[in-house]
Coordinates of C-alpha atoms in Angstrom, one line a residue:
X24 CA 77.0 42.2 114.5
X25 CA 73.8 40.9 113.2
X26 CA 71.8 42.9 110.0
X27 CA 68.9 43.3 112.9
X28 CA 71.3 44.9 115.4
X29 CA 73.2 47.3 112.5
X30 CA 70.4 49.6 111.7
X31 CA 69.9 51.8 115.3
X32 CA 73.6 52.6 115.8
X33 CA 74.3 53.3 112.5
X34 CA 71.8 55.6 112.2
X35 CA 73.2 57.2 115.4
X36 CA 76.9 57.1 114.4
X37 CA 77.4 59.9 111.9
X38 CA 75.1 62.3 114.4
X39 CA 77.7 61.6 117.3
X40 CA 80.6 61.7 115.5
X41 CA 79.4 65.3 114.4
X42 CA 78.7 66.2 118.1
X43 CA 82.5 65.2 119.1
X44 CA 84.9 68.5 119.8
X45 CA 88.1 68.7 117.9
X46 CA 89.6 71.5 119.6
X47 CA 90.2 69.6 123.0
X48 CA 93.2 66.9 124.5
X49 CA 90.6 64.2 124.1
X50 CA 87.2 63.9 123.6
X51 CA 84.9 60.6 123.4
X52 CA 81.6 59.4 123.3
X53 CA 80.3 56.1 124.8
X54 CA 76.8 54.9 123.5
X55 CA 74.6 52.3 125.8
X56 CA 71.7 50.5 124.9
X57 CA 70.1 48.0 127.1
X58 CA 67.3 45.9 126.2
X59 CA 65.9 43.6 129.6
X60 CA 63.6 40.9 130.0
X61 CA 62.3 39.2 133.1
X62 CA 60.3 36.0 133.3
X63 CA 59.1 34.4 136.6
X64 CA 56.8 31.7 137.7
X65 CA 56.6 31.1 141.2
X66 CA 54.3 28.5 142.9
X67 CA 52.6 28.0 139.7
X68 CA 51.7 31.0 138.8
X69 CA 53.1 33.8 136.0
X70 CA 54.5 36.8 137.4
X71 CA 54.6 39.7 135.3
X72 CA 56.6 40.0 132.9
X73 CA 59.1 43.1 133.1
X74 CA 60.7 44.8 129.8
X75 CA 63.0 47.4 129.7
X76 CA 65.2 49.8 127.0
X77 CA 67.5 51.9 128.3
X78 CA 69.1 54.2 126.1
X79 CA 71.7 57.3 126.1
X80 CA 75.6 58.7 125.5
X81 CA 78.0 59.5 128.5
X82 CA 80.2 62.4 126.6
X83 CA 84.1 62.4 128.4
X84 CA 86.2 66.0 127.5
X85 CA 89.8 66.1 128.5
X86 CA 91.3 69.9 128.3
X87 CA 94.0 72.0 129.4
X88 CA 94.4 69.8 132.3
X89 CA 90.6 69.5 133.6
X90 CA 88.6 66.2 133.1
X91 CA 84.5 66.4 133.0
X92 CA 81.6 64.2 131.9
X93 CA 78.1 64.9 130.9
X94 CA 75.3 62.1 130.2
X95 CA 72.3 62.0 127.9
X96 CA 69.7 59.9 126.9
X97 CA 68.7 62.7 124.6
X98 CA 70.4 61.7 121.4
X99 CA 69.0 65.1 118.9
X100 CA 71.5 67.1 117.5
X101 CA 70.7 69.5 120.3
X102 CA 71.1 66.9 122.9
X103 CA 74.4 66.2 122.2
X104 CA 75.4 69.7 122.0
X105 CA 74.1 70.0 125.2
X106 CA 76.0 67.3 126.8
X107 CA 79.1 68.5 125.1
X108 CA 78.8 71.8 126.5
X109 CA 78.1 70.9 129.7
X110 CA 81.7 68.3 129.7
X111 CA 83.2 71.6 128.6
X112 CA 82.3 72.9 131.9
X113 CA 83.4 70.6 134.1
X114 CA 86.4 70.4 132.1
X115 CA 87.3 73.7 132.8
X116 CA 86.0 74.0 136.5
X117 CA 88.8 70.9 137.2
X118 CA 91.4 72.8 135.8
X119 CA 94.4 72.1 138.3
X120 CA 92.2 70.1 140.5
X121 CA 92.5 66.8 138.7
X122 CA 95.0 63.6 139.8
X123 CA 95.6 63.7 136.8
X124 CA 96.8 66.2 134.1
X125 CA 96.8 64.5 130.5
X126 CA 94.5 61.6 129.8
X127 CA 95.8 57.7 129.4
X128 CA 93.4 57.4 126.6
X129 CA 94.2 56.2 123.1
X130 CA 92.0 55.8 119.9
X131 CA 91.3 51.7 119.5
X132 CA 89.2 50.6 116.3
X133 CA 87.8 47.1 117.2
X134 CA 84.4 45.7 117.9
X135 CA 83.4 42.2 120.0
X136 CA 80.0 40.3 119.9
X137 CA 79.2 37.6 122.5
X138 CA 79.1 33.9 120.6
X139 CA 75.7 32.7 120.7
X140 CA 74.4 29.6 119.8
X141 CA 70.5 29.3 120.0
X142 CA 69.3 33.3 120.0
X143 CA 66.6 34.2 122.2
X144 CA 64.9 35.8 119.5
X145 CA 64.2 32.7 117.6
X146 CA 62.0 31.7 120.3
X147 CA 58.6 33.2 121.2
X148 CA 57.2 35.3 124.8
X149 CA 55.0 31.8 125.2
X150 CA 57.9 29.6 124.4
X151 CA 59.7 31.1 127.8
X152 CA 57.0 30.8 129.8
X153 CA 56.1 27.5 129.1
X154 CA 60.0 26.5 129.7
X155 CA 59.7 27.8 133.0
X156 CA 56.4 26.4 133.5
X157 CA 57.5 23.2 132.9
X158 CA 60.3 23.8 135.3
X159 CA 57.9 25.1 138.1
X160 CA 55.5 22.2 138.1
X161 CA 58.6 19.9 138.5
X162 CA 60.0 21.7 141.7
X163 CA 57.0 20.5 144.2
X164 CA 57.4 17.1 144.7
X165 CA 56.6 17.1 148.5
X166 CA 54.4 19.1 151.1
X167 CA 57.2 20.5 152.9
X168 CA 58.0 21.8 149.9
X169 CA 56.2 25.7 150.8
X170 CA 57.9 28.3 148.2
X171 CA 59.3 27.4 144.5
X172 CA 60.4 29.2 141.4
X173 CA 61.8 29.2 137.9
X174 CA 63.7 32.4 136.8
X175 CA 64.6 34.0 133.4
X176 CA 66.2 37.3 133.0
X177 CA 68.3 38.3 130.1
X178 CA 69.7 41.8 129.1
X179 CA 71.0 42.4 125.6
X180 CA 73.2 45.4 125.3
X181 CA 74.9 46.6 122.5
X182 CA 77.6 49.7 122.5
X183 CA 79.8 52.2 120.7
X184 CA 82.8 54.3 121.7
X185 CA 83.7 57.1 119.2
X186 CA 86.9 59.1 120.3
X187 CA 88.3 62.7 118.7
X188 CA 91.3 60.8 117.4
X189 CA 89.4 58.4 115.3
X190 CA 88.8 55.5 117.6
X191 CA 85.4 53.4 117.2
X192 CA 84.6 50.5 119.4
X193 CA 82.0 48.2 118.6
X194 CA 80.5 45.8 121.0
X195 CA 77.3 43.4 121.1
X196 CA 76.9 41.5 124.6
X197 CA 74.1 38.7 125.1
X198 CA 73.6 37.8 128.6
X199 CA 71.4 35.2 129.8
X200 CA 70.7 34.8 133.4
X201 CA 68.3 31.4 135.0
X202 CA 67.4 30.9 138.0
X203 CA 65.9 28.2 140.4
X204 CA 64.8 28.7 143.9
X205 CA 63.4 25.9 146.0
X206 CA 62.4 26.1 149.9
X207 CA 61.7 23.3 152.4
X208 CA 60.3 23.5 155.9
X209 CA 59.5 21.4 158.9
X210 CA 58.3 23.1 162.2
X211 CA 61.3 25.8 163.1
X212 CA 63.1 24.5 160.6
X213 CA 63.5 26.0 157.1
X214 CA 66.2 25.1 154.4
X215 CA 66.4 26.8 150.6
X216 CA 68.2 25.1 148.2
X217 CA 69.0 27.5 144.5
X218 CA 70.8 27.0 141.2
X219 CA 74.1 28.0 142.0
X220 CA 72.5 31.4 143.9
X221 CA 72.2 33.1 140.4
X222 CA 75.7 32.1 139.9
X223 CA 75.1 30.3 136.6
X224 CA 74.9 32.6 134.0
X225 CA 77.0 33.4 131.2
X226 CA 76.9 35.1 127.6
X227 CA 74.6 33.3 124.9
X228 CA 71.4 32.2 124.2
X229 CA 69.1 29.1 125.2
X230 CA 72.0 27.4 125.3
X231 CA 73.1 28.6 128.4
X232 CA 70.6 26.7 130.2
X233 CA 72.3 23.4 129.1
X234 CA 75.2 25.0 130.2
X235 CA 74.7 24.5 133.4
X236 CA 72.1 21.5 133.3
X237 CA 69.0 23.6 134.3
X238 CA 67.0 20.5 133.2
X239 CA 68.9 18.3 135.9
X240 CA 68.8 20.6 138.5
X241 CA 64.9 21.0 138.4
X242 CA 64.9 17.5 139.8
X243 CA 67.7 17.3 142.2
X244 CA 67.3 20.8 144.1
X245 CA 63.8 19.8 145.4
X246 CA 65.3 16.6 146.4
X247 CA 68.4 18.3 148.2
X248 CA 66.2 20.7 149.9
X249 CA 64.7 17.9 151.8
X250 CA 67.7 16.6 153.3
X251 CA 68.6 19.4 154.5
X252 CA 65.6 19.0 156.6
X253 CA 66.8 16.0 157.8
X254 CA 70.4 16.4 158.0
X255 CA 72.9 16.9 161.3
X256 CA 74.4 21.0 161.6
X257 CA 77.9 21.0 160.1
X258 CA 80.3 20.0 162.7
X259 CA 82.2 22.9 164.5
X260 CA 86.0 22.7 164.6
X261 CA 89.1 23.1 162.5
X262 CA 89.4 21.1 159.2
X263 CA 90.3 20.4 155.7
X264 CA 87.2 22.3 153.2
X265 CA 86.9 21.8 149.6
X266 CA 84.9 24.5 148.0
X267 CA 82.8 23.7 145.2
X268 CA 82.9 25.7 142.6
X269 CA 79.8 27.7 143.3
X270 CA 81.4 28.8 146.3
X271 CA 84.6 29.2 144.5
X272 CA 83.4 32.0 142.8
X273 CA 82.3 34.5 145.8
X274 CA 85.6 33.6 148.0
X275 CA 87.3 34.7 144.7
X276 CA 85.6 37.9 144.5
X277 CA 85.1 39.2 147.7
X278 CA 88.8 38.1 148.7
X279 CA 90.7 38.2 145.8
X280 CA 88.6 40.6 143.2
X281 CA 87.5 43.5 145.7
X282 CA 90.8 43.8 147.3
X283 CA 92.5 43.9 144.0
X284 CA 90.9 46.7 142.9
X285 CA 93.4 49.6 142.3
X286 CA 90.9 52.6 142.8
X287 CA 90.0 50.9 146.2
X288 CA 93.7 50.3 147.2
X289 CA 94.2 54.3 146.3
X290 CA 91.4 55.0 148.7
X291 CA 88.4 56.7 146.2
X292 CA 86.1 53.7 147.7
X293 CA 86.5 54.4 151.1
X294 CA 83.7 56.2 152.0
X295 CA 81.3 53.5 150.8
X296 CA 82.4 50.2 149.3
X297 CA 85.5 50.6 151.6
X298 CA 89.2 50.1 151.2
X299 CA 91.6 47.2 150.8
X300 CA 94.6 45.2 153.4
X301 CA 96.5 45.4 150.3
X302 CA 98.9 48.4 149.2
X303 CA 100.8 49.1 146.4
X304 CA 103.9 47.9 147.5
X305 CA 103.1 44.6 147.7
X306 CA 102.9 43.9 143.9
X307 CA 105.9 42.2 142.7
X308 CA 106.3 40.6 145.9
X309 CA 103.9 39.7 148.1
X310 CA 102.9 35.7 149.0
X311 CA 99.1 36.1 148.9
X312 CA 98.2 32.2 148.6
X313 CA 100.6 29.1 148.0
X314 CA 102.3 28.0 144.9
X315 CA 99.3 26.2 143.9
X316 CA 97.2 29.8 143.4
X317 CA 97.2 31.4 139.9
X318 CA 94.6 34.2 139.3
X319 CA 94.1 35.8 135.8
X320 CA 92.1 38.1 134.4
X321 CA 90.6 37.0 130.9
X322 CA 88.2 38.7 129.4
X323 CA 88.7 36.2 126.3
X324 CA 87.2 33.6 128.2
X325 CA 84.2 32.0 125.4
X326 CA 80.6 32.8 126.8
X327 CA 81.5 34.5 130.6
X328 CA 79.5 36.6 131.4
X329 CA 81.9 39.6 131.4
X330 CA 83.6 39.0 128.5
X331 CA 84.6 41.8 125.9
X332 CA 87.2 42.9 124.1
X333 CA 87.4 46.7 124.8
X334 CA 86.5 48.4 128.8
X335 CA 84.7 51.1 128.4
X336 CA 87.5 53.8 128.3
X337 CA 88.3 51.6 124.7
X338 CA 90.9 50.0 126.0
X339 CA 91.8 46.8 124.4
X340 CA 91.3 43.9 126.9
X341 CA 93.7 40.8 127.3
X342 CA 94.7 38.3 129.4
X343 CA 96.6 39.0 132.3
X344 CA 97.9 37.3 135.5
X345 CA 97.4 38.8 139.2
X346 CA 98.3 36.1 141.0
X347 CA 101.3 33.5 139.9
X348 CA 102.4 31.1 142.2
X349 CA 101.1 32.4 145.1
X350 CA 103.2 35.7 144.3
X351 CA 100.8 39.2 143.6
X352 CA 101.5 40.5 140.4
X353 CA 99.5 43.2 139.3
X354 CA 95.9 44.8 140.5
X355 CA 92.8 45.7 138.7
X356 CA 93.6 48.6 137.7
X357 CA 92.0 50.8 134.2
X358 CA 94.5 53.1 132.7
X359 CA 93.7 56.4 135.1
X360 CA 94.3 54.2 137.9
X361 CA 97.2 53.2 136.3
X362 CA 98.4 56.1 135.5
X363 CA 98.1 57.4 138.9
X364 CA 100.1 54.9 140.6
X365 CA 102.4 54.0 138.5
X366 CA 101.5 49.9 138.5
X367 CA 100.4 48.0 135.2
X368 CA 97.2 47.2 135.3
X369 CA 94.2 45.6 133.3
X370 CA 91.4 46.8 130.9
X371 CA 88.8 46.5 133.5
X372 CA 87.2 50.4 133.8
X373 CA 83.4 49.4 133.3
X374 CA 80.1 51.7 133.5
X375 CA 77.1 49.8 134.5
X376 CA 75.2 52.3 132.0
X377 CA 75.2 55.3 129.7
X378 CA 74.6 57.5 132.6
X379 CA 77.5 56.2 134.7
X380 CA 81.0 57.4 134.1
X381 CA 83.6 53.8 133.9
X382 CA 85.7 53.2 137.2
X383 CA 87.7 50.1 137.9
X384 CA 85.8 46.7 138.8
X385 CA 86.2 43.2 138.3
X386 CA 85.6 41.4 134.9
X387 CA 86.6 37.4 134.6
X388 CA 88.5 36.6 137.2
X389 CA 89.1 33.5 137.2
X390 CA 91.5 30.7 139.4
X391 CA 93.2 28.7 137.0
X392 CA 93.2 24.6 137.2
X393 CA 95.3 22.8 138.9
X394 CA 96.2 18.8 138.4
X395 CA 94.4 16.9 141.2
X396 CA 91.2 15.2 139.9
X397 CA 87.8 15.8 141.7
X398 CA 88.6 12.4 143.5
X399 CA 92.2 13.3 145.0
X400 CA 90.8 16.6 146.4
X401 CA 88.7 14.7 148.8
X402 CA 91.0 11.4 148.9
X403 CA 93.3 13.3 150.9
X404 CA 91.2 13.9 153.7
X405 CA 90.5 12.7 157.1
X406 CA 88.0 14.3 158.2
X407 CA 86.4 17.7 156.8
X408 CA 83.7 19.1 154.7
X409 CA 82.3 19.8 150.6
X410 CA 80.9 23.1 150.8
X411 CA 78.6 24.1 147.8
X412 CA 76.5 27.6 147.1
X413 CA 77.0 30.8 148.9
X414 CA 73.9 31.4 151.5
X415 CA 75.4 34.7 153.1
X416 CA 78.3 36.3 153.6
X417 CA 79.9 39.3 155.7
X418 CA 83.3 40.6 155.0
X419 CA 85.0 43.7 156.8
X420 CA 85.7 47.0 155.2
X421 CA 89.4 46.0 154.2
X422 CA 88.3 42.8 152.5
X423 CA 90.0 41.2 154.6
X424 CA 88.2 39.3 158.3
X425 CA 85.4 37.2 156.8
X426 CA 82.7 34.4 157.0
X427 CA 80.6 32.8 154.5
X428 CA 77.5 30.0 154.7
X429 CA 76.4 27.9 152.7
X430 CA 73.2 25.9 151.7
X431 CA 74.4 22.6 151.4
X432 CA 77.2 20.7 152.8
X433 CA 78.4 17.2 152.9
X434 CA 81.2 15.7 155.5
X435 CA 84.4 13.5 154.2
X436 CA 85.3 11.2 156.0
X437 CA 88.2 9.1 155.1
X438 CA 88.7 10.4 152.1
X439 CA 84.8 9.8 150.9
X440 CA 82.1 12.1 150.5
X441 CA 79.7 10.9 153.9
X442 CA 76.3 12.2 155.1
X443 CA 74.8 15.8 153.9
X444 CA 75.0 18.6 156.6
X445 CA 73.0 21.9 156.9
X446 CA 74.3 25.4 157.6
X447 CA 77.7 25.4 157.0
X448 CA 79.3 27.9 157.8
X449 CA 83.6 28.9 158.0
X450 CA 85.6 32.2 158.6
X451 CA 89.1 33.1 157.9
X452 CA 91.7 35.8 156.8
X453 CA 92.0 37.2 153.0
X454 CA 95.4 37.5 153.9
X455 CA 96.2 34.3 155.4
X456 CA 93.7 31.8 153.3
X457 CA 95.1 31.5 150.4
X458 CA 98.4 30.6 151.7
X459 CA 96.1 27.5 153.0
X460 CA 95.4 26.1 149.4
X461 CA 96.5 22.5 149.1
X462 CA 95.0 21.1 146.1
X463 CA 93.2 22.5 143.0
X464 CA 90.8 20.7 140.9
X465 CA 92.2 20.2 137.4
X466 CA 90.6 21.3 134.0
X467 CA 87.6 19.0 133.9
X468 CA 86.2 20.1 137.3
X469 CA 86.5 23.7 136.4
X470 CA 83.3 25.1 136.0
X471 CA 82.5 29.1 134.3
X472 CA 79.5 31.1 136.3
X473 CA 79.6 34.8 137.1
X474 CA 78.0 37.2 139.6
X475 CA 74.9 39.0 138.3
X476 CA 74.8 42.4 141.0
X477 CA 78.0 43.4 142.2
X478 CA 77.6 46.8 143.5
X479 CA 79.9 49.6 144.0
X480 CA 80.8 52.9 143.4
X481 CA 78.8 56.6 144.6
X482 CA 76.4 56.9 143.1
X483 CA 75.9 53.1 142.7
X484 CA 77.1 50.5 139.8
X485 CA 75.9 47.3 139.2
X486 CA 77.3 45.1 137.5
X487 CA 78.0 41.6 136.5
X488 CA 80.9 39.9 136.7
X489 CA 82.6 36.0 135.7
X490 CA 84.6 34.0 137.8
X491 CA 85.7 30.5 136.7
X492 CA 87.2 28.2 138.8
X493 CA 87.5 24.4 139.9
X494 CA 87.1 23.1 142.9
X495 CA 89.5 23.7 145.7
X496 CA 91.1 22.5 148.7
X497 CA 92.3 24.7 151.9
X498 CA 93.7 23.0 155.0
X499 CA 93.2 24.1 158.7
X500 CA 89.8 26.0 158.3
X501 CA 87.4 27.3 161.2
X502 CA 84.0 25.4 160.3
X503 CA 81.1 25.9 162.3
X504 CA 76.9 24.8 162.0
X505 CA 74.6 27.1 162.0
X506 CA 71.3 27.2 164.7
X507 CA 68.8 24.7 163.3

């Protein structure tokens, strides 16, 4: 914790530690304080620039059996009474209506700050405009270049959990989060090439943009985007696929992290987000990808962009496997969820704000390397395809029947990358695909992004979530091209 950031909380601390009850089962208070910024320029010109602070407490009261919460952004004394009292209420309408009778709550002391190198705040509002300025101006290199972009958001956040028993979590998160866009056209024909599809973010500062070698990408996308113009469709049929690790990272969590989650599996997303092909007795036993899959959950993981040491019920997160050897070994599951089904889960009950109350979603998750270098994974192919960025996706309710395109392809051909291919596209089966994992890039192909948006929850979360991963290879795939 920086001496800039101490001041507001601490100022705020001994208030809400006076507002907490002591005459209930449990009682906490979770503090949230969001501080945005968004910077674009788009075709050359400044957009305007967007600030936000968002600030409040989401006060949790466990008694005689009932569970209720009550948020505020007013933090007076009389603010916080009010929220209390209104917890109290709901507490005591749920009496005997709750799955749950006692809480699985306990009183952690601990605190986490996101590692950053070069803060944004040593740098000026002109500075980041010029840096995307820069970027902009580099994009257009060619007519059929019609719509271009540079992108900087970042939201710093920082957090405090005090509980009736004494507990007090601390945490500071930094997350930065660039963006390029670039978008080519030629008669019908219209191809968009982006940075990773806002996949390459992470905790930090400046330094995330060399990260992920925005510099390089500002001249290469515009170039990529113009031979997709030119290119063939993907060829249709059944082949090998390696995914690149930017399309690693959504076939992770829409087949792997959604259907994981334990509150899904227990049904309290079916009415929106929908529910899951997996069920509770499969953990322990059931083959969801070959030997080569191994899928943790690490919230330890250095500068990811949901990294932290604490979820937001305060408890403390570590590093777990779900997947070993192809075998499922545990969900992701907070403690309630755990509680109610009787599984060990992980620390991942998260609150996209104050005024949210913390239900299970995805944190890290992350597919751990294998041992084949980048070269092996496409050495041992006939004929198939490189498939890099997400474009769209559909997936069914169960997480389970899906298809996902991409913007930029290239064939293999004898074990060698060949000629670049537009639209591709391929389908498959959560609970088959997996099992079609040959090969898995090893530790120097593995690259560390994260999902910005990932919704979920009534009413509505949003929030962001890592997934590393290296490239990988899957055998027998449907593949199909896209209309031109």
């Amino acid at each position: 914790m920086s001496t800039a950031e101490a001041p507001s909380l601490e100022r705020l601390e001994q208030r809400f530690a006076a507002a907490l009850p002591a005459d209930v089962t449990y009682a906490s208070i979770r503090y949230s304080e969001a501080r945005g910024e968004s910077l674009t320029v788009q075709r050359g010109v400044v957009e305007p620039v967007s600030t936000s602070v968002d600030a409040g407490v989401m006060v949790t009261i466990w008694d005689g059996g009932g569970c209720g919460y009550a948020a505020t952004s007013d933090l007076t004394e009389d603010g916080l009474a009010a929220a209390v009292a209104r917890a109290r209420r709901w507490a005591a309408a749920t009496v005997g209506r709750t799955l749950l009778a006692e809480p699985p709550l306990s009183h952690p002391v601990g605190s986490y700050v996101s590692p950053v190198q070069h803060s944004w705040d040593a740098t000026t509002l002109a500075d980041r405009i010029d840096l995307l300025r820069r970027a902009d101006e580099q994009l257009k290199i060619d007519d059929r270049i019609v719509n271009w972009a540079a992108r900087l958001n970042r939201i710093d956040t920082d957090s405090l959990i005090l509980t009736s028993g004494g507990g007090r979590v601390e945490q500071y998160t930094r997350n930065t989060y660039p963006g390029l866009t670039v978008t080519a056209n030629e008669g019908s024909n219209t191809q968009t090439r982006t940075h990773g599809r806002g996949s390459f973010v992470g905790q930090g500062g400046s330094e995330v943009l060399d990260r992920f070698d925005f510099d390089q990408a500002v001249t290469r996308l515009p170039v990529e985007a113009l031979q997709l113009l030119d290119a063939p469709n993907c060829p249709t049929g059944v082949m090998d696929v390696v995914l690149a690790p930017d399309q690693m990272i959504l076939q992770i969590h829409e087949s792997i992290g959604h259907p994981l989650e334990l509150d899904r599996i227990l049904g309290d997303e079916r009415n929106y987000a929908g529910t899951s092909f997996v069920t509770t007795d499969m953990f322990g036993s059931y083959r969801y990808g070959s030997d080569l899959l191994n899928v943790t959950f690490d919230p330890t993981v250095e500068g990811q962009l949901a990294g932290y040491a604490f979820d937001d019920d305060a408890t403390p997160a570590t590093r777990q496997y779900l997947i070993r050897d192809g075998i499922l070994e545990r969900p992701l599951g907070g403690a309630q969820s755990q509680a109610r089904a009787g599984i060990e889960g992980v620390a991942n009950s998260r609150a996209c704000s104050w005024n949210r109350p913390p239900i299970d979603r995805m944190a890290n998750l992350n597919v751990e390397p294998g041992d084949a270098t980048f070269e092996e994974l496409i050495g041992g192919i006939e004929n198939g395809v490189y498939l890099q960025t997400n474009n769209s996706w559909s997936i069914d309710d169960s997480r389970n029947k899906f298809q996902f395109s991409c913007e930029y392809g290239r064939r293999i051909e004898n074990g060698e990358l060949t000629e670049v291919v537009r639209n591709p596209s391929y389908r498959g089966i959560s609970a088959t695909f997996w099992r079609n994992l040959t090969g898995v890039g090893d530790t120097d192909t593995v690259t560390v992004m994260g999902t910005p948006n990932c919704g979920k929850g009534e009413p509505n979360q949003m929030v962001g979530t890592g997934h590393a991963s290296p490239p990988c290879r899957f055998a027998d795939i449907e593949v199909f091209g896209g209309e031109s």
